[in-house]
Amino acid sequence: MKITFVEKILPDGSPCKKWGEVISRMEESGQMQRIDEILVADERDPASPGMQLARELNVDRAPFFVVDHDDGRQDIYTVYFKFVKEVIEEDTDEADDLQELLNDNPDLDRL
């Protein structure tokens, strides 16, 4: 299995806020050692490796993870906690999962 992590650089050259949150959690938990490749999706450069991969896979949000399995299957994760739960196989906090879902989908209303 090969895991690719795609991070995003905004048009002003700064890293996206969500990328900072995800990378922080991954470094604190030691999960970064499970990542085989890191690509940058630089919004200022449509030819950047991460932007090319995003287009190829029809992914419209970053950061995201691509998991290439040994049997040829490929899974794409745009939700960090889902990636952790299904690939890294660590338990996640349901409240964190729900908060990430709400953050990623501002069109959803909170009750």
Short mmCIF file of C-alpha atoms in Angstrom, two decimals:
data_model
loop_
_atom_site.label_atom_id
_atom_site.label_comp_id
_atom_site.label_asym_id
_atom_site.label_seq_id
_atom_site.Cartn_x
_atom_site.Cartn_y
_atom_site.Cartn_z
CA MET A 1 0.00 0.00 0.00
CA LYS A 2 1.17 3.50 -0.87
CA ILE A 3 -0.26 6.62 0.80
CA THR A 4 0.01 10.02 -0.86
CA PHE A 5 -0.83 13.19 1.07
CA VAL A 6 -1.72 16.26 -0.98
CA GLU A 7 -1.36 19.61 0.73
CA LYS A 8 -2.69 22.90 -0.57
CA ILE A 9 -1.03 26.28 -1.04
CA LEU A 10 -3.42 29.23 -1.43
CA PRO A 11 -3.12 31.91 -4.14
CA ASP A 12 -1.35 34.24 -1.68
CA GLY A 13 1.35 31.59 -1.10
CA SER A 14 0.23 30.55 2.37
CA PRO A 15 -0.73 27.00 3.33
CA CYS A 16 -4.45 26.40 3.74
CA LYS A 17 -5.73 26.46 7.31
CA LYS A 18 -7.08 22.91 7.20
CA TRP A 19 -3.72 21.59 5.98
CA GLY A 20 -2.10 23.15 9.05
CA GLU A 21 -4.60 21.47 11.35
CA VAL A 22 -4.23 18.07 9.67
CA ILE A 23 -0.42 18.12 9.53
CA SER A 24 -0.28 19.18 13.18
CA ARG A 25 -2.47 16.26 14.26
CA MET A 26 -0.50 13.83 12.11
CA GLU A 27 2.87 14.97 13.44
CA GLU A 28 1.68 14.86 17.07
CA SER A 29 0.31 11.33 16.67
CA GLY A 30 3.24 9.95 14.66
CA GLN A 31 1.02 9.29 11.65
CA MET A 32 3.33 11.13 9.23
CA GLN A 33 5.63 8.12 9.20
CA ARG A 34 2.85 6.22 7.39
CA ILE A 35 2.83 8.73 4.49
CA ASP A 36 4.87 7.61 1.49
CA GLU A 37 4.61 10.74 -0.67
CA ILE A 38 3.66 14.37 -0.13
CA LEU A 39 2.55 16.46 -3.10
CA VAL A 40 1.79 20.17 -3.18
CA ALA A 41 -1.37 21.49 -4.82
CA ASP A 42 -0.27 25.08 -5.41
CA GLU A 43 -3.23 27.15 -6.58
CA ARG A 44 -0.78 29.58 -8.21
CA ASP A 45 0.56 26.79 -10.43
CA PRO A 46 -1.96 24.55 -12.23
CA ALA A 47 0.97 22.32 -13.26
CA SER A 48 2.02 21.60 -9.66
CA PRO A 49 1.95 17.85 -8.94
CA GLY A 50 -0.88 18.11 -6.41
CA MET A 51 -3.06 20.18 -8.75
CA GLN A 52 -2.47 17.70 -11.56
CA LEU A 53 -3.40 14.76 -9.32
CA ALA A 54 -6.50 16.57 -8.06
CA ARG A 55 -7.66 17.13 -11.65
CA GLU A 56 -6.90 13.55 -12.63
CA LEU A 57 -8.91 12.22 -9.68
CA ASN A 58 -11.65 14.89 -9.83
CA VAL A 59 -10.93 16.01 -6.26
CA ASP A 60 -11.98 19.57 -5.51
CA ARG A 61 -10.76 19.98 -1.94
CA ALA A 62 -7.47 19.64 -0.16
CA PRO A 63 -5.76 18.41 1.79
CA PHE A 64 -6.58 14.91 0.65
CA PHE A 65 -5.13 11.43 0.79
CA VAL A 66 -4.79 8.85 -1.97
CA VAL A 67 -4.35 5.24 -0.94
CA ASP A 68 -3.05 2.93 -3.66
CA HIS A 69 -3.59 -0.68 -2.58
CA ASP A 70 -1.37 -3.54 -3.66
CA ASP A 71 -4.31 -5.13 -5.52
CA GLY A 72 -4.71 -2.04 -7.75
CA ARG A 73 -7.63 -0.43 -5.89
CA GLN A 74 -7.40 3.25 -5.13
CA ASP A 75 -9.22 5.13 -2.37
CA ILE A 76 -9.43 8.90 -2.00
CA TYR A 77 -10.06 10.58 1.34
CA THR A 78 -10.92 14.26 1.72
CA VAL A 79 -11.90 13.83 5.38
CA TYR A 80 -8.93 13.36 7.68
CA PHE A 81 -10.77 11.49 10.44
CA LYS A 82 -12.27 9.03 7.98
CA PHE A 83 -8.78 8.41 6.57
CA VAL A 84 -7.41 7.81 10.07
CA LYS A 85 -10.22 5.47 11.01
CA GLU A 86 -10.22 3.42 7.80
CA VAL A 87 -6.56 3.46 6.77
CA ILE A 88 -4.44 4.22 9.82
CA GLU A 89 -6.98 2.19 11.81
CA GLU A 90 -6.97 4.36 14.89
CA ASP A 91 -10.07 5.24 16.80
CA THR A 92 -11.28 8.79 16.32
CA ASP A 93 -13.49 10.99 18.43
CA GLU A 94 -16.99 11.19 16.94
CA ALA A 95 -17.25 14.86 17.92
CA ASP A 96 -14.08 15.61 15.94
CA ASP A 97 -15.46 13.64 12.99
CA LEU A 98 -18.69 15.62 13.02
CA GLN A 99 -16.89 18.96 13.43
CA GLU A 100 -14.70 18.22 10.43
CA LEU A 101 -17.78 17.29 8.41
CA LEU A 102 -19.43 20.60 9.33
CA ASN A 103 -16.26 22.58 8.60
CA ASP A 104 -15.98 20.95 5.17
CA ASN A 105 -19.64 21.52 4.34
CA PRO A 106 -20.62 25.06 5.33
CA ASP A 107 -23.99 24.53 3.62
CA LEU A 108 -25.00 22.15 6.42
CA ASP A 109 -26.86 23.80 9.25
CA ARG A 110 -26.19 23.05 12.87
CA LEU A 111 -29.08 22.06 15.08
#
